[in-house]
GROMACS .gro file of C-alpha atoms in nm:
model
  320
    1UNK     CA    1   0.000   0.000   0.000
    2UNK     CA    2   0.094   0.369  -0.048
    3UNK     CA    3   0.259   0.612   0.192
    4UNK     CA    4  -0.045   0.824   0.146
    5UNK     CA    5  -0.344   0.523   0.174
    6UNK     CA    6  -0.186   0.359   0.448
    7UNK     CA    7  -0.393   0.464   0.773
    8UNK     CA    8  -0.201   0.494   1.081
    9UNK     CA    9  -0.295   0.268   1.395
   10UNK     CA   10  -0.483   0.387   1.636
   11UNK     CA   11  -0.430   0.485   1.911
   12UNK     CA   12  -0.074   0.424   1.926
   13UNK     CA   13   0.028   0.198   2.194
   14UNK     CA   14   0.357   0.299   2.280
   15UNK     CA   15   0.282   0.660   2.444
   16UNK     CA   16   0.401   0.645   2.745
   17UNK     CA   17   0.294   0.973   2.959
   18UNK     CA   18   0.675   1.153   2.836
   19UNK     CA   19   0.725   1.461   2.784
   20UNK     CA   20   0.658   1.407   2.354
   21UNK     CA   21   0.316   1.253   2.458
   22UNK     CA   22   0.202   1.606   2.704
   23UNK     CA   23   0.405   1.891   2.531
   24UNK     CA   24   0.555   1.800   2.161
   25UNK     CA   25   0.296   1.920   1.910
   26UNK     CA   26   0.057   1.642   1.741
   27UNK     CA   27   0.301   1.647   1.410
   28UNK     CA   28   0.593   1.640   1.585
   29UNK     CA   29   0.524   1.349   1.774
   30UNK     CA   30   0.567   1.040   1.565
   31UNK     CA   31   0.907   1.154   1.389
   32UNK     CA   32   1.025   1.246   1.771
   33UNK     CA   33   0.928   0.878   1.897
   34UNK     CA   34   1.109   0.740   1.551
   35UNK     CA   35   1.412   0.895   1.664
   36UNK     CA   36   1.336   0.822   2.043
   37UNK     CA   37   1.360   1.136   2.179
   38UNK     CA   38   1.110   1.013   2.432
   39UNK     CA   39   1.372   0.719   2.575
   40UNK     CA   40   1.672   0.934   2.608
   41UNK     CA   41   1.876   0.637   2.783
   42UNK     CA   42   1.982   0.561   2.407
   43UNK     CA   43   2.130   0.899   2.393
   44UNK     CA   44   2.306   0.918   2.709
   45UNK     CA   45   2.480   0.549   2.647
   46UNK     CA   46   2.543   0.683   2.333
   47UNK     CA   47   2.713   1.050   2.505
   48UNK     CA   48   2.893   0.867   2.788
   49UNK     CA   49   3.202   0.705   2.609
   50UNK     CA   50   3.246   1.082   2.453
   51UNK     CA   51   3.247   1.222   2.809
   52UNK     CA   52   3.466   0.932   2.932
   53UNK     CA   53   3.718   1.004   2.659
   54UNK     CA   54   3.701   1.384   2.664
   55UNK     CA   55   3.763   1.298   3.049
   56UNK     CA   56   4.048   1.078   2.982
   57UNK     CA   57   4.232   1.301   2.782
   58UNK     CA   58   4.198   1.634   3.014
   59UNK     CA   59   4.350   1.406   3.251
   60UNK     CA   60   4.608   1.281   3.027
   61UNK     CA   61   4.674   1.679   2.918
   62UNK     CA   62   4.655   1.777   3.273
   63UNK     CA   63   4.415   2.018   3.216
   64UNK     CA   64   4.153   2.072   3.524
   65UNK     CA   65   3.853   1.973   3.362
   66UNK     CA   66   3.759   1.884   3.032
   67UNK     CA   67   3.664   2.098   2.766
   68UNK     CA   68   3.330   2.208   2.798
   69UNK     CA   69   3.242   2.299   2.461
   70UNK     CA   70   3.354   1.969   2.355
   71UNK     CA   71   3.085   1.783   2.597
   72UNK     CA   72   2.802   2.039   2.512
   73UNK     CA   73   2.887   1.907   2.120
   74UNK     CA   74   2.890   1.600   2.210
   75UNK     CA   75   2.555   1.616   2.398
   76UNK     CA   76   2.396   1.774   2.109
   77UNK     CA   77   2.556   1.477   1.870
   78UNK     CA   78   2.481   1.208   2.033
   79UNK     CA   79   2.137   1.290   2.049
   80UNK     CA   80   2.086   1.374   1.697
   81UNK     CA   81   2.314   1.073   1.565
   82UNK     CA   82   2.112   0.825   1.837
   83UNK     CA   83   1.797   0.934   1.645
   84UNK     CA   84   1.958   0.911   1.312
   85UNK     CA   85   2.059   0.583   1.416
   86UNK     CA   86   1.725   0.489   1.539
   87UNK     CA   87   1.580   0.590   1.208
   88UNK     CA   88   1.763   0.395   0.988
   89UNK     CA   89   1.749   0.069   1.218
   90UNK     CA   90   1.299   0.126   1.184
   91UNK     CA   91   1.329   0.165   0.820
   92UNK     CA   92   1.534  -0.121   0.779
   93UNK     CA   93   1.342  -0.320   1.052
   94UNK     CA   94   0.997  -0.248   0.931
   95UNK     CA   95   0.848  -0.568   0.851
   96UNK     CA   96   1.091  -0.744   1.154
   97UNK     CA   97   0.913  -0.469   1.374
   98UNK     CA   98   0.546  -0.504   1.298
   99UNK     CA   99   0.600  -0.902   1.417
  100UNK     CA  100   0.698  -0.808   1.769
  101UNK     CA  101   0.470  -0.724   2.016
  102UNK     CA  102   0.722  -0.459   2.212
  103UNK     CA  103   0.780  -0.300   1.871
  104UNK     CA  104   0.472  -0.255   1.650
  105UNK     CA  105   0.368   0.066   1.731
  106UNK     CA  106   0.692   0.212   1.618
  107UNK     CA  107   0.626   0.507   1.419
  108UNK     CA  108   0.689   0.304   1.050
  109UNK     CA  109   0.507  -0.047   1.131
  110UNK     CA  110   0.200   0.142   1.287
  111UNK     CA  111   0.171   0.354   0.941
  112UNK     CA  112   0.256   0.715   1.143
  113UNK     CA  113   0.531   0.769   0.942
  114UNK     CA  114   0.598   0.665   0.604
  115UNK     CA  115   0.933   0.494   0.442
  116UNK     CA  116   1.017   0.815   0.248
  117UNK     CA  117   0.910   1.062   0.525
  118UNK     CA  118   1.130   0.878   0.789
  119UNK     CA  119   1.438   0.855   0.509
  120UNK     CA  120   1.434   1.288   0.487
  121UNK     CA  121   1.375   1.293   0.847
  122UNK     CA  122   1.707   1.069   0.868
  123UNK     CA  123   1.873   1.306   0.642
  124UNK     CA  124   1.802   1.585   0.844
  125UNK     CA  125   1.927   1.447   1.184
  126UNK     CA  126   2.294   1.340   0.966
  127UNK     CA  127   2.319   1.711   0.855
  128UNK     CA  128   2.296   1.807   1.216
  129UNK     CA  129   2.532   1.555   1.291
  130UNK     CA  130   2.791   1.684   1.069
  131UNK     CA  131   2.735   2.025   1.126
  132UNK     CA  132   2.836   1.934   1.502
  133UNK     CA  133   3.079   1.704   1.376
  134UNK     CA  134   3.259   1.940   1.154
  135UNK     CA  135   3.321   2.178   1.456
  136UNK     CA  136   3.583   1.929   1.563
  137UNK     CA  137   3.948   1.924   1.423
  138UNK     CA  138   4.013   1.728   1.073
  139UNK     CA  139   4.107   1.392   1.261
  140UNK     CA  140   3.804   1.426   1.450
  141UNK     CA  141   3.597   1.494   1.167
  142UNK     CA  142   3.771   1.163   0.947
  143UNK     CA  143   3.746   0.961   1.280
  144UNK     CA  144   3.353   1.032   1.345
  145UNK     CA  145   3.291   0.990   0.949
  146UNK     CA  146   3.429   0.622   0.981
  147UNK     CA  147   3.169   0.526   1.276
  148UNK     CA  148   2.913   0.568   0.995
  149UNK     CA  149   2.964   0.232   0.797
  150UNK     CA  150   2.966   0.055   1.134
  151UNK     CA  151   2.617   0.231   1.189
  152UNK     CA  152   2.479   0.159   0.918
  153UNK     CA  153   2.595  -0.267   0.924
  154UNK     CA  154   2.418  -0.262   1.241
  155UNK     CA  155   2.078  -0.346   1.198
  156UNK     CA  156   2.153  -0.617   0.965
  157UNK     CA  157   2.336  -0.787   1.227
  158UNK     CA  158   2.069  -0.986   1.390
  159UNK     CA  159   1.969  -1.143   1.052
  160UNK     CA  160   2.347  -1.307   0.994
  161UNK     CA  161   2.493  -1.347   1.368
  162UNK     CA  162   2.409  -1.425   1.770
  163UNK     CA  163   2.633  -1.151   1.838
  164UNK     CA  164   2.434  -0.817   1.716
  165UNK     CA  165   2.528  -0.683   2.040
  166UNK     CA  166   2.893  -0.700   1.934
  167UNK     CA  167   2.811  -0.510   1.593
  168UNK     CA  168   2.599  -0.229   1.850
  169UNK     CA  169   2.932  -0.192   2.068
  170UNK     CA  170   3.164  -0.129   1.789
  171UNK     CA  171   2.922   0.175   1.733
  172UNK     CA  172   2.815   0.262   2.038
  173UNK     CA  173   3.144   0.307   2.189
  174UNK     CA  174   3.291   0.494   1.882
  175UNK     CA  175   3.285   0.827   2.137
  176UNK     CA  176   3.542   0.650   2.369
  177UNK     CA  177   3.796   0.736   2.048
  178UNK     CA  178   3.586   1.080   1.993
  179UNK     CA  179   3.692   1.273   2.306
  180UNK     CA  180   4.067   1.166   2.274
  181UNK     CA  181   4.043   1.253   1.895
  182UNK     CA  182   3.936   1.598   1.917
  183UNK     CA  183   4.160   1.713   2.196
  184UNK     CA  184   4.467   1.562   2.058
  185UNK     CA  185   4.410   1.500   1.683
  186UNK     CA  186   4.537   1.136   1.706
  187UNK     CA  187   4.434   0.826   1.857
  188UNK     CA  188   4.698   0.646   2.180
  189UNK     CA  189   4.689   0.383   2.338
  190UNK     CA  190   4.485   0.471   2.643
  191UNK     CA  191   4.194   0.582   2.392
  192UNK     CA  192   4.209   0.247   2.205
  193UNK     CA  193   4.180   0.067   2.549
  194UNK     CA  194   3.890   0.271   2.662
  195UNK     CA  195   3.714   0.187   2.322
  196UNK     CA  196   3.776  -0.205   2.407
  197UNK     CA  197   3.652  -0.168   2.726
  198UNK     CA  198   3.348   0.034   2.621
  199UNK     CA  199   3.260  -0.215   2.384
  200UNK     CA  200   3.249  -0.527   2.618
  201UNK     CA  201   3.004  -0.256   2.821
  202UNK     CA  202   2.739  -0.227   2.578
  203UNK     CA  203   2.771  -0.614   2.474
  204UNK     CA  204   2.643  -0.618   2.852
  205UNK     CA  205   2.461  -0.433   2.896
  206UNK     CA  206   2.235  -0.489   2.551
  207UNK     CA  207   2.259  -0.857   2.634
  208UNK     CA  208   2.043  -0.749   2.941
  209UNK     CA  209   1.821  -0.538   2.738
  210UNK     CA  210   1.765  -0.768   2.454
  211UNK     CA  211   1.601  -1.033   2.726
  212UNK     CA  212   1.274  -0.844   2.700
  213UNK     CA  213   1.241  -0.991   2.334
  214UNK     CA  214   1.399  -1.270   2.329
  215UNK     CA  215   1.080  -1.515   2.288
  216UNK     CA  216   1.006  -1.304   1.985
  217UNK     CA  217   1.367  -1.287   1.847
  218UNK     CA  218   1.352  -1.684   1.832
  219UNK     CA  219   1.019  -1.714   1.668
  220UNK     CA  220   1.137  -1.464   1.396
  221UNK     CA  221   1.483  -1.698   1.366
  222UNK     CA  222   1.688  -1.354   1.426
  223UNK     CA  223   2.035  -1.395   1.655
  224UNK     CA  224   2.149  -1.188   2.017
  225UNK     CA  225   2.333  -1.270   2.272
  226UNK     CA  226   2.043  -1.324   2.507
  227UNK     CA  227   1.941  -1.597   2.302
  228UNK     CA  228   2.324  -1.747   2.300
  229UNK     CA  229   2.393  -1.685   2.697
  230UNK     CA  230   2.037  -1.790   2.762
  231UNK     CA  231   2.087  -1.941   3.072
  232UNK     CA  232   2.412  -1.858   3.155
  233UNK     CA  233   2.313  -1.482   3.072
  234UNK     CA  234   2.431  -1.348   3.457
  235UNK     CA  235   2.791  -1.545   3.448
  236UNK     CA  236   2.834  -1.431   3.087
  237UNK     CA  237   2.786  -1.018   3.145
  238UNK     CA  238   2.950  -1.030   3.505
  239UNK     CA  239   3.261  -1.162   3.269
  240UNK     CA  240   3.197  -0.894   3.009
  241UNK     CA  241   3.210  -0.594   3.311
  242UNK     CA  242   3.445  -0.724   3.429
  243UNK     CA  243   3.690  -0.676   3.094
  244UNK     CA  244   3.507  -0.332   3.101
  245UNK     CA  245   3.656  -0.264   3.470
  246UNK     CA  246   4.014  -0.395   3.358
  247UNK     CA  247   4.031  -0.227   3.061
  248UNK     CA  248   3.914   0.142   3.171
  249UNK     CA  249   4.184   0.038   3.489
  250UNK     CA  250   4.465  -0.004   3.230
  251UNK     CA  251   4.388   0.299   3.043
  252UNK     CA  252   4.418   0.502   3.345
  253UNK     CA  253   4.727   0.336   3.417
  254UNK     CA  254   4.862   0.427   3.033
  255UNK     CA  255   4.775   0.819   3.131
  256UNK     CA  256   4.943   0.790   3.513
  257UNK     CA  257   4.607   0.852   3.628
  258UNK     CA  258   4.618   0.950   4.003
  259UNK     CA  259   4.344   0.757   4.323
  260UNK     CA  260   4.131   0.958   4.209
  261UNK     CA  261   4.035   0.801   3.923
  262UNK     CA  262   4.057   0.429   4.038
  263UNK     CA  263   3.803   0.542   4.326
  264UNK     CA  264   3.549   0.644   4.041
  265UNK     CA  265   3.668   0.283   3.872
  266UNK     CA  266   3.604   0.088   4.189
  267UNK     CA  267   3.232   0.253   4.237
  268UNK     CA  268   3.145   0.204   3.851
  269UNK     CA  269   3.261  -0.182   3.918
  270UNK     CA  270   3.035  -0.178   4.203
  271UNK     CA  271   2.781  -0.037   4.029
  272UNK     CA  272   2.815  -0.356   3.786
  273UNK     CA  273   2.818  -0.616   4.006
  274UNK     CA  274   2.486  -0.463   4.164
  275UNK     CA  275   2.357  -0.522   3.793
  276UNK     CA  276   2.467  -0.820   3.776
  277UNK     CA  277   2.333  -0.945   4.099
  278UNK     CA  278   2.014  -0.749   4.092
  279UNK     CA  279   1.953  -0.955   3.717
  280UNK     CA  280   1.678  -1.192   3.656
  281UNK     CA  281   1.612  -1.239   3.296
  282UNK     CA  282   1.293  -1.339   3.371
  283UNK     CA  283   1.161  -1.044   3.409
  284UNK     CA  284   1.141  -0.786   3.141
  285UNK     CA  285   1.053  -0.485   3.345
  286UNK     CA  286   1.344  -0.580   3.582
  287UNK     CA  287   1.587  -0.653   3.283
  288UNK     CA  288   1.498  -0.239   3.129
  289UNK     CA  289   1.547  -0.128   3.506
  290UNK     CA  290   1.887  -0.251   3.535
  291UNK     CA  291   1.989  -0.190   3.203
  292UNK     CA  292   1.854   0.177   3.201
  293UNK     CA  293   2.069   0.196   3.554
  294UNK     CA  294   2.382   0.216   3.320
  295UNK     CA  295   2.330   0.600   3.268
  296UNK     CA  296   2.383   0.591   3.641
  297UNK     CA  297   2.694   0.394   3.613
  298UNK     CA  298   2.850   0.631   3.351
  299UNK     CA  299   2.782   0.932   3.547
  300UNK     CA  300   2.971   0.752   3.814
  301UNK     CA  301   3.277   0.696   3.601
  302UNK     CA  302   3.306   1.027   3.422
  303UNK     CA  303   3.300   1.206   3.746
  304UNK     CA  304   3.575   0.980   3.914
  305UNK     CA  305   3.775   1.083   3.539
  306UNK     CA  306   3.732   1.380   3.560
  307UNK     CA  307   3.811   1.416   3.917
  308UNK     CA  308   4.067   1.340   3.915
  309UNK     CA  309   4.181   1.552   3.620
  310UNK     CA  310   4.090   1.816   3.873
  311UNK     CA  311   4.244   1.706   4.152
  312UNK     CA  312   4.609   1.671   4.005
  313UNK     CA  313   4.574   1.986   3.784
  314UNK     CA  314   4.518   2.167   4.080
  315UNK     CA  315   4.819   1.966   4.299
  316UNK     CA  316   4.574   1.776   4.502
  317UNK     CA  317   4.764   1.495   4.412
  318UNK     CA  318   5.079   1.470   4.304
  319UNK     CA  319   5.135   1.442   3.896
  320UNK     CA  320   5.440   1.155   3.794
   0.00000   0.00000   0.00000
């Protein structure tokens, strides 16, 4: 059927009482749930390994705190490029979509939004993107344009592996390289790190996530790790944080980092092993609690970062 003949489904069943639902105007709204401006935990997971890095690399400069007109564009691009992102998956996810019961009412399955109003809508939110993105220096710039094939592999992920979650951290953690790019205009070794350590975080913590679909995930014969781990999902991310702790650990150690920032590592680790203890993948509304607590968890590290960035620019501690 047309764009134009295809009636939307009413009402639509995945207003939730956000802000989009009481204050966004009635046009406004389904293009603003397509990119998911009404779940913003997408867009802070997405911001976090950009503050981490930016964090990192003040600390590594010695510079008191890091830059912040670097984590304002940031903020602004990771909420524009989390839509963008958002809007390509639903395109490409359409028909997958309108199978699941958690999904359906997504702006492009329920008919709200059309295949060629959603694909300007996507162009849009990229221009924005690079507009932020070309505020950065030219490594920056090449560095963020790169992140864009992994993007766009991502949604086909689940239809050729178990491990979509691996594709999502590859692209999701792209901003732990980000912050160190644009203050620097090269990528170390301490950046790198991050980025591995970032990535076994979102294989986590999407592995948690991805338990509220799993029933439908198997009946549609599309991989993720929730299906793979199934029972051994717990043992399987407490590894995974793990590697995140150790690896953020040894790329504080690459920069000299001072207490400070181990104390911030040592409360984000036992931030994770509350997640991982507080886990029961039998639940779905328990499984989005703890895997929207993340936010919480990155907060937690880029203030023990940047911290200590403070703390030894200002002699607090002692710098090697």
């Amino acid at each position: 059927m047309s764009e134009a003949g295809r009636a939307p489904l009413q009402p639509v069943a995945d207003s939730t009482g956000n802000w989009v639902d009481r204050w966004a105007p009635s046009f406004a709204q389904p293009y603003l749930r397509l990119a998911r401006a009404d779940r913003p935990i997408g867009s802070w997971l997405l911001l976090l390994p950009c503050w981490w890095s930016a964090a990192l690399a003040a600390d590594a400069a010695n510079e008191p705190w890091p830059d912040f007109k670097l984590l304002v564009l940031f903020a602004v691009g990771a909420v524009v490029m989390r839509g963008a992102g958002c809007t390509w998956n639903d395109i490409l996810d359409r028909d997958l979509d309108a199978s699941v019961e958690r999904t359906r009412s997504r702006p492009i399955p329920s008919g709200q939004v059309g295949v060629k109003s959603a694909l300007a809508f996507l162009v849009l939110q990229a221009l924005i993107g690079l507009a932020v993105l070309l505020q950065l220096n030219q490594f920056a710039v090449v560095t963020g344009i790169v992140s864009l094939l992994v993007v766009a592999l991502y949604p086909l992920a689940k239809r050729v592996t178990h491990f979509p979650q691996a594709v999502l951290g590859l692209a999701f953690s792209w901003g732990a390289l980000m912050g160190w790019a644009a203050v620097f205009g090269r990528l170390d070794p301490p950046a790198l790190v991050l980025y591995l350590g970032t990535i076994l975080w979102v294989v986590g913590y999407d592995t948690i996530y991805a338990h509220q679909d799993r029933e439908d995930d198997a009946l549609l014969g599309v991989g993720s790790t929730a299906l793979f781990f199934g029972r051994s999902t717990r043992p399987a991310v407490a590894v995974l944080y793990a590697g995140t702790v150790v690896a953020v650990a040894i790329a504080g150690f690459g920069i000299e980092a001072g207490p400070v920032f181990y104390l911030g590592v040592a409360a984000f680790a036992l931030h994770l092993a509350w997640q991982v203890r507080a886990l029961d993948i039998s639940d779905p509304a328990r499984c989005l609690r703890v895997f929207r607590s993340n936010r919480d968890a990155g907060l937690i590290l880029f203030a023990g970062i940047a911290c200590d960035a403070l703390s030894r620019s200002y002699g607090l501690i002692p710098v090697q």
